PDB file of C-alpha atoms in Angstrom:
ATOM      1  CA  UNK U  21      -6.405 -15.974 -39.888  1.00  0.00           C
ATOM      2  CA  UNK U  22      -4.072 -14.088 -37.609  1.00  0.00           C
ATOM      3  CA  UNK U  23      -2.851 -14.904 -34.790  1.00  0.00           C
ATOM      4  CA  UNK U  24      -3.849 -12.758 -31.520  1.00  0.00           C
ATOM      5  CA  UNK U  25      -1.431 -12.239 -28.835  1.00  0.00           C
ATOM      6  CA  UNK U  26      -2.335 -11.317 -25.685  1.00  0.00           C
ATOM      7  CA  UNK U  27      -1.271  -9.046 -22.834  1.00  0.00           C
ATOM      8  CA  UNK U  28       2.092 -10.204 -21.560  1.00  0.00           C
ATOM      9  CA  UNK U  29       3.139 -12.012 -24.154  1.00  0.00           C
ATOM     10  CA  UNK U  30       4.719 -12.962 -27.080  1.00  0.00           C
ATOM     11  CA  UNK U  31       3.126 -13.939 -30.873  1.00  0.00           C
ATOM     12  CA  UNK U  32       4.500 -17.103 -29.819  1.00  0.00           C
ATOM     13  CA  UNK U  33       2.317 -16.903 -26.580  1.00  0.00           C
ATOM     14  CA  UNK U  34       5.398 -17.521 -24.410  1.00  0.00           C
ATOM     15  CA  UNK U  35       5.181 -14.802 -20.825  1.00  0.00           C
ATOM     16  CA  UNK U  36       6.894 -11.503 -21.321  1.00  0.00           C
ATOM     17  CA  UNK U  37       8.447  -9.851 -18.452  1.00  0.00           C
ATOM     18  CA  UNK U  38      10.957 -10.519 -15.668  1.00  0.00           C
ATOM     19  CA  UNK U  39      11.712 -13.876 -15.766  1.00  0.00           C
ATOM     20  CA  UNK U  40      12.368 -14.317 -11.874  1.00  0.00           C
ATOM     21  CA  UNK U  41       8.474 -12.872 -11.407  1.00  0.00           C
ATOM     22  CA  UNK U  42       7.476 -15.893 -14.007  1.00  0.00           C
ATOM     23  CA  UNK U  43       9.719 -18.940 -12.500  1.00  0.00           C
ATOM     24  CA  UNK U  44       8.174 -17.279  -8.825  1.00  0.00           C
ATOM     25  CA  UNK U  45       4.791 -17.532 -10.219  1.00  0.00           C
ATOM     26  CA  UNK U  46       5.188 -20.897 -11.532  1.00  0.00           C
ATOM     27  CA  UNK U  47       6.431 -21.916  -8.384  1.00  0.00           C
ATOM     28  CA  UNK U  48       4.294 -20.255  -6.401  1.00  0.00           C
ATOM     29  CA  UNK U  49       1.336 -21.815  -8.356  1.00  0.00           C
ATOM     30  CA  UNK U  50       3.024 -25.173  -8.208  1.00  0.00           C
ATOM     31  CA  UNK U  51       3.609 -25.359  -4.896  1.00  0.00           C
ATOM     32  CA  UNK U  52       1.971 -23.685  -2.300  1.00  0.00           C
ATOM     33  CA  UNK U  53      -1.134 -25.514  -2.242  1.00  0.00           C
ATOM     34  CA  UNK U  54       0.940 -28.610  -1.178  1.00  0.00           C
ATOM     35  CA  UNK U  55       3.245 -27.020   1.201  1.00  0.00           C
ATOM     36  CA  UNK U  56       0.109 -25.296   2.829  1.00  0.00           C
ATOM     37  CA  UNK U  57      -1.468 -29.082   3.319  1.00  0.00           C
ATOM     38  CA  UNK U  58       1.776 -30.738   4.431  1.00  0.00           C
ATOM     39  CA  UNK U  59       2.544 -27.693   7.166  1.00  0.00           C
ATOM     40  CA  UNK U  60      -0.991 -28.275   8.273  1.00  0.00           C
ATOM     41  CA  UNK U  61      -0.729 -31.920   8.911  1.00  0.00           C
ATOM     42  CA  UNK U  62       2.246 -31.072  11.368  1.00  0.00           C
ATOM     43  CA  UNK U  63       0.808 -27.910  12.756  1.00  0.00           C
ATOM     44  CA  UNK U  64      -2.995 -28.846  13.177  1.00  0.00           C
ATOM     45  CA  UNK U  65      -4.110 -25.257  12.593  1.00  0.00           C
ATOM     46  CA  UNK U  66      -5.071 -24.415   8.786  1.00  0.00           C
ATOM     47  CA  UNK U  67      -5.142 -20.297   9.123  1.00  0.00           C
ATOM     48  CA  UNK U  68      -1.160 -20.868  10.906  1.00  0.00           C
ATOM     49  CA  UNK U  69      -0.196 -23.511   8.250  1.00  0.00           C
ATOM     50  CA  UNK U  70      -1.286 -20.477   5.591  1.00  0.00           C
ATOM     51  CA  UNK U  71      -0.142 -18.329   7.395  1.00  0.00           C
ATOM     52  CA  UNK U  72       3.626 -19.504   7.604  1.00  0.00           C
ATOM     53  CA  UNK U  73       3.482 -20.422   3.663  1.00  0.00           C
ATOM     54  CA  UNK U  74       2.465 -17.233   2.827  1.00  0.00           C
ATOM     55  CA  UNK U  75       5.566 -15.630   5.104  1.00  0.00           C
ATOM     56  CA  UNK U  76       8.016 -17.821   3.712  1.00  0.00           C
ATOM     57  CA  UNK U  77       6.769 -16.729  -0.024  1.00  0.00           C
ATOM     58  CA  UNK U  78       7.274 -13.135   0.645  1.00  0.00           C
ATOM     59  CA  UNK U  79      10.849 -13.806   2.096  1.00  0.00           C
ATOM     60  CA  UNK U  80      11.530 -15.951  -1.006  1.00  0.00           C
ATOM     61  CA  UNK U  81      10.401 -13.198  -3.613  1.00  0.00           C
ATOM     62  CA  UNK U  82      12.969 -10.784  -1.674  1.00  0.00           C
ATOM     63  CA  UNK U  83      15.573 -13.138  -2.128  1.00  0.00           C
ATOM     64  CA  UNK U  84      14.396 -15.079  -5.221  1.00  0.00           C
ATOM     65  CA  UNK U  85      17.347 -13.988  -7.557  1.00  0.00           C
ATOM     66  CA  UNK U  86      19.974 -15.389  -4.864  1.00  0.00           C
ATOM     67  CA  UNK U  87      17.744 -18.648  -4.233  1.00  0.00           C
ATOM     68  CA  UNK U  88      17.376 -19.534  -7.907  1.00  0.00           C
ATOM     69  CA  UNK U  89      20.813 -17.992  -9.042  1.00  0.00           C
ATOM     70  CA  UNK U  90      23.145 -21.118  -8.005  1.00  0.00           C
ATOM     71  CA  UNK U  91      22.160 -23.796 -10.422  1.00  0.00           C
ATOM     72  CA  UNK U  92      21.626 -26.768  -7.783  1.00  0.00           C
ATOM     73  CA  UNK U  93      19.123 -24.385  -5.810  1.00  0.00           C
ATOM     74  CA  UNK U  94      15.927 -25.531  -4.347  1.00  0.00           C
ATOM     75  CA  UNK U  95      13.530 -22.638  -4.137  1.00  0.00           C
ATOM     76  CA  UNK U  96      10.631 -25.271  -3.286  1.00  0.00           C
ATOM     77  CA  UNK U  97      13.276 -26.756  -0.627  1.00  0.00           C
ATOM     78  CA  UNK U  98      14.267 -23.166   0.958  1.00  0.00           C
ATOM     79  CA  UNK U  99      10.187 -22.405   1.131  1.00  0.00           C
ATOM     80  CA  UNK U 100       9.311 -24.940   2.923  1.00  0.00           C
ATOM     81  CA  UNK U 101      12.341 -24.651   5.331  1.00  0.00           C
ATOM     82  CA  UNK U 102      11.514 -21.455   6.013  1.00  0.00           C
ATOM     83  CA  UNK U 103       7.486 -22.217   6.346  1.00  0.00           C
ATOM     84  CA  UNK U 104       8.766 -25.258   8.984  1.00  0.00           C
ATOM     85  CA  UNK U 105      11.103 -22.824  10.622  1.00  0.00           C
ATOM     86  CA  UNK U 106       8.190 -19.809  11.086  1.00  0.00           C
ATOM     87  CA  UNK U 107       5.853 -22.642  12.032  1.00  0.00           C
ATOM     88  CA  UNK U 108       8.619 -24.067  14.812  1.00  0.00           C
ATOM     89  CA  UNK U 109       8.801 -20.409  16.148  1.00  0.00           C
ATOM     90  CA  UNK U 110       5.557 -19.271  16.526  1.00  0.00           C
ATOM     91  CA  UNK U 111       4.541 -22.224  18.494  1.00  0.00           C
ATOM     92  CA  UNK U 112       7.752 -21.490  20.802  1.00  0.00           C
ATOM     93  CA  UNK U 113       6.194 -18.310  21.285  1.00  0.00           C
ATOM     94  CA  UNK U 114       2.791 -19.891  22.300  1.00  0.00           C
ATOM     95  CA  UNK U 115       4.498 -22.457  24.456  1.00  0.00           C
ATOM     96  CA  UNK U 116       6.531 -19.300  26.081  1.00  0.00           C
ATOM     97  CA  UNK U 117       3.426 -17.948  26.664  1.00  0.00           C
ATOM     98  CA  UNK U 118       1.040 -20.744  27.814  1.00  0.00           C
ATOM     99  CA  UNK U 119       4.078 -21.648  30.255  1.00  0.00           C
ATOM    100  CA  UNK U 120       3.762 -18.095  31.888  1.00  0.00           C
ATOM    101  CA  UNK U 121       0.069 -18.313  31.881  1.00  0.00           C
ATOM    102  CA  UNK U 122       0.568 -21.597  33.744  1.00  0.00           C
ATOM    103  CA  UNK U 123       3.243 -20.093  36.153  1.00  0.00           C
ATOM    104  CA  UNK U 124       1.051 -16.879  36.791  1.00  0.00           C
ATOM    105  CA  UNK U 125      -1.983 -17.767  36.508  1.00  0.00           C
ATOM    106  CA  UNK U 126      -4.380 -15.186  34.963  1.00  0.00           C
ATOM    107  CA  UNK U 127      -4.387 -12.014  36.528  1.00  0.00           C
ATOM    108  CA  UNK U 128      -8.009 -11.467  37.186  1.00  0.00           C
ATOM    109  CA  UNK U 129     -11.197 -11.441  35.351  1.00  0.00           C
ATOM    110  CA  UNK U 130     -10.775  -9.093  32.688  1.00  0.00           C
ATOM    111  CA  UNK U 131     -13.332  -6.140  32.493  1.00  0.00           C
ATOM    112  CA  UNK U 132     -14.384  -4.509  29.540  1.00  0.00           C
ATOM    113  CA  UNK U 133     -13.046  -0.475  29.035  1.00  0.00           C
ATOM    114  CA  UNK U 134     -15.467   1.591  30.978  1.00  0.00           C
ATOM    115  CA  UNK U 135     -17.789   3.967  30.000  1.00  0.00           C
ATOM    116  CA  UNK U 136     -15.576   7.295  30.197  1.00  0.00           C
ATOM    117  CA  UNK U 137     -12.932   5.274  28.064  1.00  0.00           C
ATOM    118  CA  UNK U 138     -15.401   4.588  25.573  1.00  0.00           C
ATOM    119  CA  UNK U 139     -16.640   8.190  25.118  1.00  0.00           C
ATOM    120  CA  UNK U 140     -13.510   9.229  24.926  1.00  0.00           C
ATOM    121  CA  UNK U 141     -12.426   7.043  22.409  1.00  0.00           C
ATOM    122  CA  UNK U 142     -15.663   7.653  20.530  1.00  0.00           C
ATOM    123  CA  UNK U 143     -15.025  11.701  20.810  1.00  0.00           C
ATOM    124  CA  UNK U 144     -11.081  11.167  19.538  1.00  0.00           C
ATOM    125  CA  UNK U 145     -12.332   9.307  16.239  1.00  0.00           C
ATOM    126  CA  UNK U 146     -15.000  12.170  15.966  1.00  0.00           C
ATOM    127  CA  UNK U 147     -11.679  14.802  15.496  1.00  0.00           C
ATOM    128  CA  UNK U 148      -9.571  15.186  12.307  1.00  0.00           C
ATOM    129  CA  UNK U 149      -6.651  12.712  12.028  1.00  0.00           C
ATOM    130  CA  UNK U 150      -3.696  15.738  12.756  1.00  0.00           C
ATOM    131  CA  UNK U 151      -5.935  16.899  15.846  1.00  0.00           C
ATOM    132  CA  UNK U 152      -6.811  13.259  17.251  1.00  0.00           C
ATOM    133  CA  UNK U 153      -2.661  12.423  16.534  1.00  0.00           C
ATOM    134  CA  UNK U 154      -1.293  15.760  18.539  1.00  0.00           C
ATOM    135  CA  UNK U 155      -3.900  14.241  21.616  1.00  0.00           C
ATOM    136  CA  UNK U 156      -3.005  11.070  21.818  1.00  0.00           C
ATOM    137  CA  UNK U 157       0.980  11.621  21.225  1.00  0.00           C
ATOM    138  CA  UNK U 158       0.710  14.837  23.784  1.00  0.00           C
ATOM    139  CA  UNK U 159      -1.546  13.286  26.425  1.00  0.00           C
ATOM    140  CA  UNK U 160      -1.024   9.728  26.080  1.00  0.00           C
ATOM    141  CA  UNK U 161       2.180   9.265  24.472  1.00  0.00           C
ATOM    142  CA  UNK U 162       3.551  11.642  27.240  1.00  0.00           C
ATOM    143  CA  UNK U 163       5.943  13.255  23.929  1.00  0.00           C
ATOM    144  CA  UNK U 164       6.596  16.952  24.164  1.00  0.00           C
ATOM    145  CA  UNK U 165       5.493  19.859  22.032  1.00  0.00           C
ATOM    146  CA  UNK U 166       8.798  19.780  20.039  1.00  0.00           C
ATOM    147  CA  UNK U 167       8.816  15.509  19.742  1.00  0.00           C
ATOM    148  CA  UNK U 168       5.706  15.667  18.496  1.00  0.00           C
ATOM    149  CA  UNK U 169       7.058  18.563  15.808  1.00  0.00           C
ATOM    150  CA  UNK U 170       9.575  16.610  14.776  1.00  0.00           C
ATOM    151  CA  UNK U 171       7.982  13.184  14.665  1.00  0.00           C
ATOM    152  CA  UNK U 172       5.105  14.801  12.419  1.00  0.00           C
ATOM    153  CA  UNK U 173       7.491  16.503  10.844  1.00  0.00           C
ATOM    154  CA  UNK U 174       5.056  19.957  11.481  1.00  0.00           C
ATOM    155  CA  UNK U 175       6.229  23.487  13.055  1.00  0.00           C
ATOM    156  CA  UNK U 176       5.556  23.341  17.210  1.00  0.00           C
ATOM    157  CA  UNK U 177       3.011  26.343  16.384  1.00  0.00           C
ATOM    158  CA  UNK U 178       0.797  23.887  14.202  1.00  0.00           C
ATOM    159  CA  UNK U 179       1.090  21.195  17.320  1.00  0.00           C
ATOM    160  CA  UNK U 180       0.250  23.545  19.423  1.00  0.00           C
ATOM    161  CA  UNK U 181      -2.878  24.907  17.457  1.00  0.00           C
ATOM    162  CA  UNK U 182      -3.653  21.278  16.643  1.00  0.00           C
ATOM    163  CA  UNK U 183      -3.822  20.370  20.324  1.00  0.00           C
ATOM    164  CA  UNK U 184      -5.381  23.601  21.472  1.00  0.00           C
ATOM    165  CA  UNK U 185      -8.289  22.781  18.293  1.00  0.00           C
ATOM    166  CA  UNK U 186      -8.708  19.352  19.626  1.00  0.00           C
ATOM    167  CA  UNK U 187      -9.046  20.242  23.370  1.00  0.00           C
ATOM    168  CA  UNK U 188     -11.836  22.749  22.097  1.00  0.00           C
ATOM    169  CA  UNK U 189     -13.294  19.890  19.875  1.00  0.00           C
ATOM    170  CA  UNK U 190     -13.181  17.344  22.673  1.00  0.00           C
ATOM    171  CA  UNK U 191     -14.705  19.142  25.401  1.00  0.00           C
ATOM    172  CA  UNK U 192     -17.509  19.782  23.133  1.00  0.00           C
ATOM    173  CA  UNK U 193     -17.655  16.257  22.233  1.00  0.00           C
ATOM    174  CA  UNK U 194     -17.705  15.287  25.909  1.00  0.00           C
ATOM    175  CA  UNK U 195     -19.714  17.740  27.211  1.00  0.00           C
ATOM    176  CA  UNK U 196     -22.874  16.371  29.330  1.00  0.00           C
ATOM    177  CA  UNK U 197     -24.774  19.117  28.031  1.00  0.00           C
ATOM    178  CA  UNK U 198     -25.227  18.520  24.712  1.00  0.00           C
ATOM    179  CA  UNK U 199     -25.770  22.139  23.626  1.00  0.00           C
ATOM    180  CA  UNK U 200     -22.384  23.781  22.502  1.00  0.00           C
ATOM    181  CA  UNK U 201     -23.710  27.099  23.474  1.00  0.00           C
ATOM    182  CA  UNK U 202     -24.285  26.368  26.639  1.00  0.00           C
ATOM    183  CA  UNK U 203     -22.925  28.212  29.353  1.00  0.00           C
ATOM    184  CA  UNK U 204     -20.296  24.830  30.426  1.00  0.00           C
ATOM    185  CA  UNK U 205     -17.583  27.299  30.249  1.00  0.00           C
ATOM    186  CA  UNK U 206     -15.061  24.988  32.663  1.00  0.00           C
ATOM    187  CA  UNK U 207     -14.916  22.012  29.650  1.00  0.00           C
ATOM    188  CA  UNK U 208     -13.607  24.725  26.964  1.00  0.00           C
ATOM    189  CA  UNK U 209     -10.576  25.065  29.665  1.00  0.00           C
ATOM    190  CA  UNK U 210      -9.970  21.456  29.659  1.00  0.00           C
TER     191      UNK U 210
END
């Protein structure tokens, strides 16, 4: 009988590949689950606890060839540092924030966008994506013709043409007469 290998690996069934990906993964695997129940128990909030593992992962894989290259290094040790650190930092941020809340107080009841907001919103994710970006950079954004150019990286013409196209399209879009053809000839001027 002979002897099937699989994908990513050898006939000897040992992992092929970078080895830092593998000892990462094995770690990973090892691990997590743990740290995420120990970060909890401090923490009290489950979706924060992952959330903080999960961060300190994705800073270890960046840096996993200088954590595991000295040969007394604690990957598992720098994790959950970092995952206790993250935790420590965002609940600073809360407390920074719940202490202003306190000092402030809230600033009134908030109200839901208003109609007019809502239609317009609606009518902007009606456009095409360069049209609805030239708007909302131009109008809202308060960039010029030539900032918008060079942040879309686009001749001014095509902003230009792009806004002009969306004004049309919008006005159309918020028109209280419904019929395009209609003669509402101060929204095309809009």
């Amino acid at each position: 009988m002979s002897e099937e290998t699989t994908p990513g690996s050898d006939s000897d069934g040992s992992s092929v590949g970078p080895p830092a990906r593998s000892s990462f993964e094995a770690v990973y695997a090892a691990t997590a689950p743990r740290l995420i129940h120990q970060l909890y128990l401090v923490i009290g909030d489950l979706s924060e606890a992952q959330d903080c593992v999960q961060e300190a992962y994705a800073r270890a894989w960046s840096r996993w060839d200088r954590i595991t290259a000295t040969g007394g290094g604690d990957p598992v040790g720098w994790v959950k540092t970092t995952a206790y650190r993250l935790a420590v930092s965002r609940w600073r941020h809360f407390s920074a924030g719940l202490r202003a809340l306190r000092r402030h107080g809230v600033t009134g009841d908030p109200q839901g966008p208003n109609p007019d907001t809502v239609a317009v919103r609606d009518a902007l994710a009606a456009l095409p994506m360069n049209q609805r970006m030239a708007l909302v950079l131009y109008h809202i954004g308060d960039l010029t013709v030539d900032e918008i150019a060079a942040q879309l990286d686009v001749p001014s013409g095509t902003v230009k043409a792009r806004l002009a196209r969306g004004r049309k399209a919008l006005a159309t879009l918020l028109a209280d007469d419904p019929d395009p053809s209609s003669s509402n000839t101060e929204a095309s001027y809009v």
